[in-house]
mmCIF file of C-alpha atoms and ligand atoms in Angstrom:
data_model
loop_
_atom_site.group_PDB
_atom_site.id
_atom_site.type_symbol
_atom_site.label_atom_id
_atom_site.label_comp_id
_atom_site.label_asym_id
_atom_site.label_seq_id
_atom_site.Cartn_x
_atom_site.Cartn_y
_atom_site.Cartn_z
ATOM 1 C CA MET A 20 17.922 6.032 2.272
ATOM 2 C CA ILE A 21 14.479 6.049 3.920
ATOM 3 C CA SER A 22 11.505 5.262 1.662
ATOM 4 C CA LEU A 23 7.919 6.432 1.792
ATOM 5 C CA ASN A 24 7.395 5.374 -1.823
ATOM 6 C CA ASN A 25 3.715 5.672 -2.794
ATOM 7 C CA LYS A 26 2.679 6.580 0.777
ATOM 8 C CA HIS A 27 -0.037 9.110 1.598
ATOM 9 C CA ILE A 28 1.053 11.064 4.661
ATOM 10 C CA LEU A 29 -1.352 13.428 6.346
ATOM 11 C CA LEU A 30 0.709 15.961 8.363
ATOM 12 C CA GLY A 31 -1.255 17.589 11.161
ATOM 13 C CA VAL A 32 0.152 20.877 12.403
ATOM 14 C CA SER A 33 -1.054 22.245 15.707
ATOM 15 C CA GLY A 34 -0.218 25.442 17.604
ATOM 16 C CA SER A 35 3.422 25.497 18.688
ATOM 17 C CA ILE A 36 6.426 27.601 17.662
ATOM 18 C CA ALA A 37 7.964 24.329 16.395
ATOM 19 C CA ALA A 38 5.540 24.624 13.447
ATOM 20 C CA TYR A 39 8.367 26.367 11.598
ATOM 21 C CA LYS A 40 10.171 22.954 11.456
ATOM 22 C CA SER A 41 7.056 21.406 9.804
ATOM 23 C CA ALA A 42 7.794 23.215 6.618
ATOM 24 C CA GLU A 43 11.136 21.358 6.355
ATOM 25 C CA LEU A 44 9.343 18.201 7.421
ATOM 26 C CA VAL A 45 7.104 18.348 4.367
ATOM 27 C CA ARG A 46 10.211 18.549 2.162
ATOM 28 C CA ARG A 47 11.793 15.503 3.854
ATOM 29 C CA LEU A 48 8.627 13.414 3.595
ATOM 30 C CA LYS A 49 8.307 14.273 -0.096
ATOM 31 C CA ASP A 50 12.060 13.534 -0.702
ATOM 32 C CA ALA A 51 11.358 10.026 0.681
ATOM 33 C CA GLY A 52 8.596 9.615 -1.942
ATOM 34 C CA ALA A 53 5.476 10.501 0.055
ATOM 35 C CA ASP A 54 2.411 12.374 -1.198
ATOM 36 C CA VAL A 55 1.787 14.861 1.574
ATOM 37 C CA ARG A 56 -1.336 16.687 2.608
ATOM 38 C CA VAL A 57 -1.415 19.181 5.509
ATOM 39 C CA ALA A 58 -4.253 19.723 7.993
ATOM 40 C CA LEU A 59 -3.600 22.919 9.904
ATOM 41 C CA THR A 60 -5.360 23.689 13.217
ATOM 42 C CA LYS A 61 -6.477 27.201 14.116
ATOM 43 C CA GLY A 62 -3.519 27.364 16.528
ATOM 44 C CA GLY A 63 -1.122 26.086 13.904
ATOM 45 C CA ALA A 64 -2.182 28.779 11.508
ATOM 46 C CA GLU A 65 -1.165 31.411 14.074
ATOM 47 C CA PHE A 66 2.471 30.263 13.572
ATOM 48 C CA ILE A 67 2.659 29.352 9.859
ATOM 49 C CA THR A 68 0.525 30.110 6.878
ATOM 50 C CA PRO A 69 -1.445 27.620 4.748
ATOM 51 C CA LEU A 70 0.322 29.105 1.724
ATOM 52 C CA THR A 71 3.686 27.846 2.932
ATOM 53 C CA PHE A 72 2.402 24.269 3.201
ATOM 54 C CA GLN A 73 0.457 24.527 -0.042
ATOM 55 C CA ALA A 74 3.635 25.547 -1.928
ATOM 56 C CA LEU A 75 5.814 22.875 -0.337
ATOM 57 C CA SER A 76 3.344 19.969 -0.486
ATOM 58 C CA GLY A 77 1.934 20.780 -3.897
ATOM 59 C CA ASN A 78 -1.514 20.075 -2.431
ATOM 60 C CA PRO A 79 -4.292 22.296 -1.068
ATOM 61 C CA VAL A 80 -4.079 22.761 2.695
ATOM 62 C CA HIS A 81 -6.990 21.593 4.853
ATOM 63 C CA THR A 82 -8.120 23.904 7.656
ATOM 64 C CA ASN A 83 -11.906 23.796 8.189
ATOM 65 C CA LEU A 84 -14.299 21.114 9.298
ATOM 66 C CA LEU A 85 -17.465 23.072 8.721
ATOM 67 C CA ASP A 86 -16.708 24.560 5.337
ATOM 68 C CA THR A 87 -19.077 23.037 2.815
ATOM 69 C CA GLU A 88 -16.789 23.771 -0.137
ATOM 70 C CA ALA A 89 -13.754 22.159 1.452
ATOM 71 C CA GLU A 90 -15.785 19.206 2.731
ATOM 72 C CA ALA A 91 -17.198 18.713 -0.830
ATOM 73 C CA ALA A 92 -13.730 18.713 -2.272
ATOM 74 C CA MET A 93 -12.030 16.389 0.219
ATOM 75 C CA GLY A 94 -13.827 16.126 3.575
ATOM 76 C CA HIS A 95 -12.593 14.759 6.879
ATOM 77 C CA ILE A 96 -13.802 11.253 6.109
ATOM 78 C CA ALA A 97 -12.094 11.266 2.700
ATOM 79 C CA LEU A 98 -8.876 12.572 4.290
ATOM 80 C CA ALA A 99 -9.028 9.951 7.001
ATOM 81 C CA ARG A 100 -9.345 7.232 4.429
ATOM 82 C CA TRP A 101 -6.721 8.769 2.121
ATOM 83 C CA ALA A 102 -3.986 8.722 4.732
ATOM 84 C CA ASP A 103 -1.682 5.733 5.049
ATOM 85 C CA ALA A 104 -0.390 7.344 8.250
ATOM 86 C CA ILE A 105 -1.175 10.522 10.174
ATOM 87 C CA LEU A 106 1.734 12.430 11.715
ATOM 88 C CA VAL A 107 0.856 15.370 13.999
ATOM 89 C CA ALA A 108 4.011 17.500 14.192
ATOM 90 C CA PRO A 109 4.084 19.602 16.243
ATOM 91 C CA ALA A 110 1.589 18.145 18.629
ATOM 92 C CA SER A 111 0.933 20.871 21.172
ATOM 93 C CA ALA A 112 -0.067 20.147 24.788
ATOM 94 C CA ASN A 113 -3.594 21.294 23.937
ATOM 95 C CA PHE A 114 -3.828 19.116 20.806
ATOM 96 C CA ILE A 115 -2.608 16.111 22.861
ATOM 97 C CA ALA A 116 -5.374 16.773 25.424
ATOM 98 C CA ARG A 117 -7.984 17.047 22.739
ATOM 99 C CA LEU A 118 -6.792 13.819 21.049
ATOM 100 C CA ALA A 119 -6.906 12.049 24.469
ATOM 101 C CA GLN A 120 -10.515 13.178 24.851
ATOM 102 C CA GLY A 121 -11.489 12.076 21.365
ATOM 103 C CA ARG A 122 -12.801 15.539 20.384
ATOM 104 C CA ALA A 123 -14.035 16.127 16.896
ATOM 105 C CA ASP A 124 -14.598 19.917 17.124
ATOM 106 C CA ASP A 125 -12.052 20.759 14.484
ATOM 107 C CA LEU A 126 -10.779 19.149 11.231
ATOM 108 C CA LEU A 127 -7.634 17.504 12.588
ATOM 109 C CA GLY A 128 -9.409 16.032 15.607
ATOM 110 C CA ALA A 129 -12.249 14.691 13.410
ATOM 111 C CA ILE A 130 -9.732 13.090 10.958
ATOM 112 C CA CYS A 131 -7.906 11.442 13.858
ATOM 113 C CA LEU A 132 -11.188 9.951 15.138
ATOM 114 C CA ALA A 133 -12.293 8.844 11.623
ATOM 115 C CA THR A 134 -9.112 6.972 10.660
ATOM 116 C CA ASP A 135 -7.967 3.425 11.032
ATOM 117 C CA SER A 136 -4.489 4.201 9.911
ATOM 118 C CA THR A 137 -1.560 4.635 12.303
ATOM 119 C CA ILE A 138 -1.420 7.980 14.108
ATOM 120 C CA ALA A 139 1.929 9.312 15.366
ATOM 121 C CA ILE A 140 2.490 12.505 17.347
ATOM 122 C CA ALA A 141 5.622 14.570 17.741
ATOM 123 C CA PRO A 142 5.119 16.553 20.954
ATOM 124 C CA ALA A 143 6.492 20.067 21.196
ATOM 125 C CA MET A 144 5.958 22.320 24.242
ATOM 126 C CA ASN A 145 7.564 24.149 27.126
ATOM 127 C CA GLN A 146 9.317 21.773 29.524
ATOM 128 C CA GLN A 147 6.987 22.525 32.418
ATOM 129 C CA MET A 148 3.900 21.846 30.315
ATOM 130 C CA TRP A 149 5.589 18.600 29.226
ATOM 131 C CA ALA A 150 6.239 17.582 32.813
ATOM 132 C CA ASN A 151 2.748 18.432 33.981
ATOM 133 C CA THR A 152 0.811 15.350 35.183
ATOM 134 C CA ALA A 153 -2.146 16.233 32.933
ATOM 135 C CA THR A 154 0.051 16.041 29.833
ATOM 136 C CA GLN A 155 1.772 12.851 30.928
ATOM 137 C CA GLU A 156 -1.524 11.151 31.713
ATOM 138 C CA ASN A 157 -2.891 12.208 28.341
ATOM 139 C CA LEU A 158 0.148 10.738 26.611
ATOM 140 C CA GLN A 159 -0.105 7.467 28.530
ATOM 141 C CA GLN A 160 -3.703 7.133 27.345
ATOM 142 C CA LEU A 161 -2.708 7.761 23.752
ATOM 143 C CA ARG A 162 0.116 5.175 23.926
ATOM 144 C CA GLN A 163 -2.351 2.667 25.343
ATOM 145 C CA ARG A 164 -4.595 3.327 22.339
ATOM 146 C CA GLY A 165 -1.646 2.463 19.951
ATOM 147 C CA ILE A 166 -0.773 6.054 19.012
ATOM 148 C CA LEU A 167 2.952 6.334 18.377
ATOM 149 C CA GLN A 168 5.002 9.062 20.031
ATOM 150 C CA PHE A 169 8.122 10.442 18.338
ATOM 151 C CA GLY A 170 10.222 12.395 20.785
ATOM 152 C CA PRO A 171 10.362 14.983 22.218
ATOM 153 C CA GLY A 172 14.022 15.885 22.337
ATOM 154 C CA GLU A 173 15.714 17.794 25.092
ATOM 155 C CA GLY A 174 17.662 21.031 24.959
ATOM 156 C CA ASP A 175 17.205 24.799 24.578
ATOM 157 C CA GLN A 176 13.596 25.915 24.084
ATOM 158 C CA ALA A 177 12.226 28.908 22.241
ATOM 159 C CA CYS A 178 10.844 30.187 25.565
ATOM 160 C CA GLY A 179 14.437 30.426 26.937
ATOM 161 C CA GLU A 180 14.155 27.384 29.218
ATOM 162 C CA THR A 181 16.030 24.100 28.834
ATOM 163 C CA GLY A 182 14.613 20.566 29.127
ATOM 164 C CA PRO A 183 12.388 18.035 27.378
ATOM 165 C CA GLY A 184 9.756 19.256 24.943
ATOM 166 C CA ARG A 185 11.642 20.095 21.764
ATOM 167 C CA MET A 186 10.126 18.683 18.618
ATOM 168 C CA LEU A 187 12.462 16.187 16.879
ATOM 169 C CA GLU A 188 14.198 17.398 13.715
ATOM 170 C CA ALA A 189 12.548 16.977 10.344
ATOM 171 C CA ASN A 190 14.935 14.237 9.148
ATOM 172 C CA GLN A 191 14.401 12.193 12.365
ATOM 173 C CA LEU A 192 10.619 12.510 12.051
ATOM 174 C CA ALA A 193 10.682 11.461 8.378
ATOM 175 C CA ALA A 194 12.779 8.342 9.355
ATOM 176 C CA HIS A 195 10.406 7.415 12.192
ATOM 177 C CA THR A 196 7.447 7.836 9.831
ATOM 178 C CA ALA A 197 9.082 5.521 7.255
ATOM 179 C CA ASN A 198 9.582 2.995 10.039
ATOM 180 C CA ILE A 199 5.827 2.756 10.642
ATOM 181 C CA PHE A 200 5.642 0.780 7.413
ATOM 182 C CA GLU A 201 8.710 -1.401 8.080
ATOM 183 C CA THR A 202 6.919 -4.143 10.003
ATOM 184 C CA GLY A 203 9.537 -6.894 9.845
ATOM 185 C CA LEU A 204 6.676 -9.496 9.769
ATOM 186 C CA LEU A 205 8.369 -11.377 6.997
ATOM 187 C CA SER A 206 12.012 -10.846 7.748
ATOM 188 C CA GLY A 207 14.153 -13.822 6.707
ATOM 189 C CA ARG A 208 11.403 -15.055 4.278
ATOM 190 C CA THR A 209 11.564 -15.125 0.496
ATOM 191 C CA VAL A 210 8.426 -14.076 -1.351
ATOM 192 C CA LEU A 211 8.017 -14.970 -5.045
ATOM 193 C CA LEU A 212 5.406 -13.009 -6.930
ATOM 194 C CA ILE A 213 4.024 -13.018 -10.439
ATOM 195 C CA ALA A 214 2.301 -9.858 -11.682
ATOM 196 C CA GLY A 215 0.928 -8.095 -14.695
ATOM 197 C CA PRO A 216 -0.433 -9.527 -17.967
ATOM 198 C CA THR A 217 1.247 -11.977 -20.299
ATOM 199 C CA GLN A 218 1.609 -11.487 -24.042
ATOM 200 C CA GLU A 219 1.069 -14.396 -26.318
ATOM 201 C CA ALA A 220 2.611 -13.862 -29.725
ATOM 202 C CA ILE A 221 0.509 -14.224 -32.846
ATOM 203 C CA ASP A 222 3.175 -13.005 -35.282
ATOM 204 C CA PRO A 223 6.322 -10.776 -34.910
ATOM 205 C CA VAL A 224 4.180 -7.639 -34.291
ATOM 206 C CA ARG A 225 0.948 -8.859 -32.681
ATOM 207 C CA TYR A 226 -0.029 -10.654 -29.437
ATOM 208 C CA LEU A 227 -2.982 -11.701 -27.303
ATOM 209 C CA SER A 228 -3.105 -10.110 -23.895
ATOM 210 C CA ASN A 229 -5.469 -8.543 -21.263
ATOM 211 C CA HIS A 230 -6.110 -5.361 -19.285
ATOM 212 C CA SER A 231 -4.014 -6.211 -16.259
ATOM 213 C CA SER A 232 -2.011 -3.188 -15.133
ATOM 214 C CA GLY A 233 0.139 -5.064 -12.553
ATOM 215 C CA LYS A 234 -0.685 -2.417 -9.893
ATOM 216 C CA MET A 235 -2.136 -4.911 -7.300
ATOM 217 C CA GLY A 236 0.870 -7.249 -7.656
ATOM 218 C CA TYR A 237 3.414 -4.452 -7.514
ATOM 219 C CA ALA A 238 1.744 -2.995 -4.347
ATOM 220 C CA ILE A 239 1.912 -6.426 -2.721
ATOM 221 C CA ALA A 240 5.579 -6.723 -3.712
ATOM 222 C CA GLN A 241 6.243 -3.389 -2.103
ATOM 223 C CA ALA A 242 4.394 -4.376 1.090
ATOM 224 C CA ALA A 243 6.325 -7.700 1.251
ATOM 225 C CA ALA A 244 9.626 -5.847 0.933
ATOM 226 C CA GLU A 245 8.574 -3.391 3.665
ATOM 227 C CA ALA A 246 7.696 -6.385 5.816
ATOM 228 C CA GLY A 247 11.326 -7.410 5.525
ATOM 229 C CA ALA A 248 11.050 -10.217 2.963
ATOM 230 C CA LYS A 249 13.443 -10.861 0.065
ATOM 231 C CA VAL A 250 11.117 -10.286 -2.901
ATOM 232 C CA ILE A 251 11.367 -11.690 -6.409
ATOM 233 C CA LEU A 252 8.853 -10.177 -8.747
ATOM 234 C CA ILE A 253 8.423 -11.984 -12.044
ATOM 235 C CA SER A 254 6.545 -9.445 -14.180
ATOM 236 C CA GLY A 255 4.764 -9.423 -17.473
ATOM 237 C CA PRO A 256 4.991 -6.122 -19.443
ATOM 238 C CA THR A 257 3.775 -3.210 -17.326
ATOM 239 C CA ALA A 258 4.405 0.505 -17.214
ATOM 240 C CA LEU A 259 5.191 0.469 -13.468
ATOM 241 C CA ALA A 260 8.411 1.266 -11.582
ATOM 242 C CA THR A 261 9.988 -1.509 -9.675
ATOM 243 C CA PRO A 262 9.317 -0.969 -5.932
ATOM 244 C CA PRO A 263 12.449 -0.321 -3.745
ATOM 245 C CA ARG A 264 14.309 -3.479 -2.596
ATOM 246 C CA VAL A 265 12.425 -5.737 -5.042
ATOM 247 C CA GLU A 266 14.302 -7.902 -7.512
ATOM 248 C CA ARG A 267 12.383 -7.851 -10.792
ATOM 249 C CA ILE A 268 12.612 -10.346 -13.666
ATOM 250 C CA ASN A 269 10.767 -9.360 -16.855
ATOM 251 C CA VAL A 270 8.975 -11.933 -18.989
ATOM 252 C CA ARG A 271 6.451 -11.811 -21.762
ATOM 253 C CA SER A 272 4.646 -15.065 -22.285
ATOM 254 C CA ALA A 273 2.867 -17.447 -19.883
ATOM 255 C CA GLN A 274 5.416 -20.117 -20.757
ATOM 256 C CA GLN A 275 8.362 -17.867 -19.942
ATOM 257 C CA MET A 276 6.625 -16.882 -16.652
ATOM 258 C CA PHE A 277 6.117 -20.544 -15.803
ATOM 259 C CA ASP A 278 9.727 -21.451 -16.585
ATOM 260 C CA THR A 279 11.063 -18.520 -14.530
ATOM 261 C CA VAL A 280 8.805 -19.355 -11.560
ATOM 262 C CA MET A 281 10.058 -22.950 -11.594
ATOM 263 C CA GLN A 282 13.694 -21.707 -11.515
ATOM 264 C CA HIS A 283 13.065 -19.713 -8.368
ATOM 265 C CA VAL A 284 10.294 -21.467 -6.438
ATOM 266 C CA ALA A 285 12.488 -23.983 -4.597
ATOM 267 C CA ASN A 286 14.011 -21.194 -2.512
ATOM 268 C CA SER A 287 10.687 -19.440 -1.742
ATOM 269 C CA ASP A 288 8.625 -19.528 1.416
ATOM 270 C CA ILE A 289 5.577 -17.778 -0.094
ATOM 271 C CA PHE A 290 4.279 -17.679 -3.711
ATOM 272 C CA ILE A 291 1.717 -14.999 -4.617
ATOM 273 C CA SER A 292 0.124 -15.237 -8.017
ATOM 274 C CA THR A 293 -1.430 -11.904 -8.967
ATOM 275 C CA ALA A 294 -0.587 -12.164 -12.678
ATOM 276 C CA ALA A 295 -3.338 -12.286 -15.290
ATOM 277 C CA VAL A 296 -1.809 -15.207 -17.056
ATOM 278 C CA ALA A 297 -3.282 -15.803 -20.533
ATOM 279 C CA ASP A 298 -5.137 -19.169 -20.455
ATOM 280 C CA TYR A 299 -4.416 -19.833 -24.092
ATOM 281 C CA ARG A 300 -1.671 -19.107 -26.637
ATOM 282 C CA PRO A 301 -1.616 -19.428 -30.458
ATOM 283 C CA ILE A 302 -0.366 -22.917 -31.502
ATOM 284 C CA ASN A 303 1.593 -21.500 -34.397
ATOM 285 C CA ILE A 304 3.428 -18.190 -34.274
ATOM 286 C CA ALA A 305 3.652 -16.833 -37.831
ATOM 287 C CA GLN A 306 7.208 -16.168 -38.840
ATOM 288 C CA GLN A 307 6.227 -13.087 -40.801
ATOM 289 C CA LYS A 308 3.473 -10.494 -40.230
ATOM 290 C CA ILE A 309 0.095 -11.999 -41.127
ATOM 291 C CA LYS A 310 -1.406 -10.170 -44.157
ATOM 292 C CA LYS A 311 -5.040 -9.221 -44.281
ATOM 293 C CA THR A 312 -5.859 -11.204 -47.402
ATOM 294 C CA LYS A 313 -8.858 -13.054 -46.090
ATOM 295 C CA ASP A 314 -12.202 -11.762 -44.624
ATOM 296 C CA THR A 315 -11.973 -14.059 -41.602
ATOM 297 C CA LEU A 316 -9.007 -15.378 -39.735
ATOM 298 C CA THR A 317 -9.014 -18.287 -37.353
ATOM 299 C CA LEU A 318 -6.367 -18.641 -34.669
ATOM 300 C CA GLU A 319 -5.978 -21.998 -33.111
ATOM 301 C CA LEU A 320 -5.066 -21.798 -29.507
ATOM 302 C CA GLN A 321 -3.705 -24.200 -26.949
ATOM 303 C CA ARG A 322 -3.912 -24.105 -23.101
ATOM 304 C CA ASN A 323 -1.123 -22.542 -21.193
ATOM 305 C CA PRO A 324 0.237 -24.224 -18.055
ATOM 306 C CA ASP A 325 -1.539 -23.124 -14.879
ATOM 307 C CA ILE A 326 1.348 -21.721 -12.908
ATOM 308 C CA LEU A 327 -0.446 -21.401 -9.623
ATOM 309 C CA ALA A 328 -1.796 -24.931 -9.664
ATOM 310 C CA ALA A 329 1.627 -26.225 -10.627
ATOM 311 C CA VAL A 330 3.326 -24.496 -7.738
ATOM 312 C CA ALA A 331 0.648 -25.620 -5.283
ATOM 313 C CA ALA A 332 1.143 -29.273 -6.453
ATOM 314 C CA LEU A 333 4.899 -29.214 -5.840
ATOM 315 C CA LYS A 334 6.193 -31.634 -3.146
ATOM 316 C CA ASN A 335 7.612 -28.899 -1.007
ATOM 317 C CA ALA A 336 5.245 -26.173 -2.065
ATOM 318 C CA PRO A 337 5.603 -22.709 -0.571
ATOM 319 C CA PHE A 338 2.601 -21.056 1.087
ATOM 320 C CA THR A 339 0.523 -20.392 -2.066
ATOM 321 C CA VAL A 340 -1.755 -17.420 -2.597
ATOM 322 C CA GLY A 341 -3.879 -17.076 -5.712
ATOM 323 C CA PHE A 342 -6.111 -14.357 -7.033
ATOM 324 C CA ALA A 343 -9.582 -14.762 -8.498
ATOM 325 C CA ALA A 344 -10.926 -12.004 -10.731
ATOM 326 C CA GLU A 345 -14.560 -12.630 -11.264
ATOM 327 C CA THR A 346 -17.464 -10.790 -12.928
ATOM 328 C CA GLU A 347 -20.126 -12.516 -10.698
ATOM 329 C CA SER A 348 -20.719 -14.990 -7.835
ATOM 330 C CA LEU A 349 -17.402 -13.929 -6.282
ATOM 331 C CA GLU A 350 -17.392 -16.073 -3.169
ATOM 332 C CA GLN A 351 -18.633 -19.215 -4.876
ATOM 333 C CA HIS A 352 -16.009 -19.030 -7.666
ATOM 334 C CA ALA A 353 -13.231 -18.165 -5.253
ATOM 335 C CA GLN A 354 -14.103 -21.114 -2.978
ATOM 336 C CA GLU A 355 -14.168 -23.445 -5.931
ATOM 337 C CA LYS A 356 -10.749 -22.140 -7.058
ATOM 338 C CA LEU A 357 -9.275 -22.551 -3.593
ATOM 339 C CA GLU A 358 -10.204 -26.232 -3.669
ATOM 340 C CA ARG A 359 -9.597 -27.020 -7.379
ATOM 341 C CA LYS A 360 -6.051 -25.423 -7.399
ATOM 342 C CA GLY A 361 -5.153 -26.711 -3.984
ATOM 343 C CA VAL A 362 -3.804 -23.335 -2.807
ATOM 344 C CA ASP A 363 -3.589 -22.065 0.786
ATOM 345 C CA MET A 364 -5.334 -18.741 0.198
ATOM 346 C CA ILE A 365 -7.395 -16.973 -2.487
ATOM 347 C CA ALA A 366 -7.817 -13.191 -2.736
ATOM 348 C CA ALA A 367 -10.903 -12.560 -4.857
ATOM 349 C CA ASN A 368 -12.139 -9.368 -6.443
ATOM 350 C CA LEU A 369 -14.805 -8.300 -8.858
ATOM 351 C CA VAL A 370 -13.672 -7.117 -12.290
ATOM 352 C CA GLY A 371 -15.602 -5.321 -15.008
ATOM 353 C CA GLU A 372 -15.996 -1.913 -16.609
ATOM 354 C CA GLY A 373 -14.068 0.571 -14.406
ATOM 355 C CA ILE A 374 -13.486 -1.890 -11.505
ATOM 356 C CA ALA A 375 -10.159 -3.417 -10.446
ATOM 357 C CA PHE A 376 -7.922 -3.930 -13.431
ATOM 358 C CA GLU A 377 -6.591 -0.522 -14.306
ATOM 359 C CA ALA A 378 -7.977 1.268 -11.178
ATOM 360 C CA ASP A 379 -5.930 2.452 -8.148
ATOM 361 C CA GLU A 380 -8.422 1.053 -5.712
ATOM 362 C CA ASN A 381 -9.806 -2.438 -5.140
ATOM 363 C CA ALA A 382 -11.666 -4.504 -2.578
ATOM 364 C CA LEU A 383 -10.698 -8.072 -1.712
ATOM 365 C CA LEU A 384 -12.396 -11.134 -0.205
ATOM 366 C CA VAL A 385 -9.683 -13.299 1.305
ATOM 367 C CA LEU A 386 -10.489 -17.000 1.696
ATOM 368 C CA THR A 387 -8.610 -19.860 3.307
ATOM 369 C CA ALA A 388 -9.964 -23.336 4.083
ATOM 370 C CA GLU A 389 -10.811 -22.162 7.567
ATOM 371 C CA ASN A 390 -12.032 -18.620 7.302
ATOM 372 C CA LYS A 391 -12.907 -15.590 5.151
ATOM 373 C CA GLN A 392 -12.229 -11.903 5.573
ATOM 374 C CA GLN A 393 -13.538 -8.974 3.595
ATOM 375 C CA LEU A 394 -11.049 -6.097 2.969
ATOM 376 C CA ALA A 395 -13.047 -2.952 2.233
ATOM 377 C CA THR A 396 -12.362 -0.712 -0.802
ATOM 378 C CA ALA A 397 -9.050 0.989 -0.330
ATOM 379 C CA SER A 398 -5.881 1.895 -2.361
ATOM 380 C CA LYS A 399 -4.115 -1.141 -3.756
ATOM 381 C CA PHE A 400 -1.104 -0.095 -1.593
ATOM 382 C CA MET A 401 -3.217 -0.244 1.576
ATOM 383 C CA LEU A 402 -4.742 -3.616 0.523
ATOM 384 C CA GLY A 403 -1.278 -4.908 -0.276
ATOM 385 C CA ARG A 404 -0.181 -4.275 3.310
ATOM 386 C CA GLN A 405 -3.357 -5.761 4.759
ATOM 387 C CA LEU A 406 -2.938 -8.840 2.624
ATOM 388 C CA ILE A 407 0.739 -9.222 3.580
ATOM 389 C CA ASN A 408 -0.278 -8.978 7.290
ATOM 390 C CA ILE A 409 -2.835 -11.739 6.843
ATOM 391 C CA ILE A 410 -0.370 -13.902 4.876
ATOM 392 C CA ALA A 411 2.349 -13.408 7.521
ATOM 393 C CA LYS A 412 -0.123 -14.480 10.299
ATOM 394 C CA GLN A 413 -1.264 -17.538 8.360
ATOM 395 C CA HIS A 414 2.225 -18.557 7.294
ATOM 396 C CA HIS A 415 3.510 -18.558 10.933
ATOM 397 C CA ILE A 416 0.610 -20.788 12.113
HETATM 398 O O1 C5P B 30 -8.290 -19.982 -13.201
HETATM 399 P P1 C5P B 30 -8.149 -18.594 -13.018
HETATM 400 O O2 C5P B 30 -7.360 -17.958 -14.191
HETATM 401 O O3 C5P B 30 -9.325 -17.786 -12.783
HETATM 402 O O4 C5P B 30 -7.242 -18.419 -11.691
HETATM 403 C C1 C5P B 30 -6.678 -17.196 -11.314
HETATM 404 C C2 C5P B 30 -5.421 -17.494 -10.486
HETATM 405 O O5 C5P B 30 -4.579 -18.460 -11.162
HETATM 406 C C3 C5P B 30 -4.568 -16.253 -10.388
HETATM 407 O O6 C5P B 30 -3.866 -16.327 -9.182
HETATM 408 C C4 C5P B 30 -3.641 -16.391 -11.559
HETATM 409 O O7 C5P B 30 -2.442 -15.683 -11.325
HETATM 410 C C5 C5P B 30 -3.366 -17.898 -11.643
HETATM 411 N N1 C5P B 30 -3.116 -18.441 -12.945
HETATM 412 C C6 C5P B 30 -1.940 -19.042 -13.227
HETATM 413 N N2 C5P B 30 -1.701 -19.615 -14.478
HETATM 414 C C7 C5P B 30 -2.656 -19.564 -15.453
HETATM 415 C C8 C5P B 30 -3.885 -18.989 -15.188
HETATM 416 C C9 C5P B 30 -4.116 -18.401 -13.894
HETATM 417 O O8 C5P B 30 -1.080 -19.061 -12.378
HETATM 418 N N3 C5P B 30 -2.424 -20.148 -16.586
#
């Protein structure tokens, strides 16, 4: 089963008779778990209507660059940022030429220029147009720029000729698109992750906890699995679905999280600590529900173990990555944490009203002893992949 779980795929459709297959492609991408938006060129709209794509994708279809209303809703820059990958299928000979020239005179061209996500094209054209030196030179330029090319296949063509230039089938294109995210950067490695909040019992019905949603940790777990790692996710209580190919162990308290980490850490190559572990827990857990008989109530708390610091201090410690959620002086606090906890890397982010904890987006400052890198505001899934790429690079040094 291919997976595009939580992926934003922008499907560009340009003018070719193969556009009829793009309707099926939207279905296949969605079946794999993707959220799909379609950008239709003027030529594409001659072959298939926006309504078809709107009905299949469940999203409005994007057609115009210079339409103030459309730009205000979700303009070319927003779409370029939204996309985890852009797949242009079909990519006509004309669109390929325009992409090679870097033209931004229509919406799809502008999106392709404005994105830093992977772009893939699925060429579709008459076999003579395909064989033409102009087309082949354009394709070579695109490949040199890192643009992926899926197909074309060979066989009977709508024009009655036979040869190369047929767009690949929808299921093949969906599988190739899923492969964009399967980097293999961590294949053969085991990644141990802690995520979410912890709950520290006060009595049988109450606990101390925090606002952590677990989204950042789960996104990193997914990215690690896509990078080919075996992933063990030790999670506090969250409302999130377990990402595909991730082994999840549920815990509640910091102490349980600590014990479970210690059971698994010896076999891990990388430890990533995204959990918002409660620093303190009540010393005494009341056996029965505490009654509101007094005007004030004092809870006596004791420190929880610091899981990250304990892992970093192990004799054969894995590559350790901690998080620092700060309300101010981000870099200074993160630097101090890197040294005090003896970890290999710290990913720091600002938290506060409406930032980070329950949000779908975040921004990270990634510090190691040698360097620092700022990852701009993006979806937590995008940041998860960027962070896994950095960790993979560092880990192999
Ligand atoms: O010291 P502070 O809580 O700010 O450090 C944050 C980092 O330490 C995070 O990576 C968090 O997961 C980890 N941590 C931990 N155990 C604790 C407290 C924090 O592993 N008891």
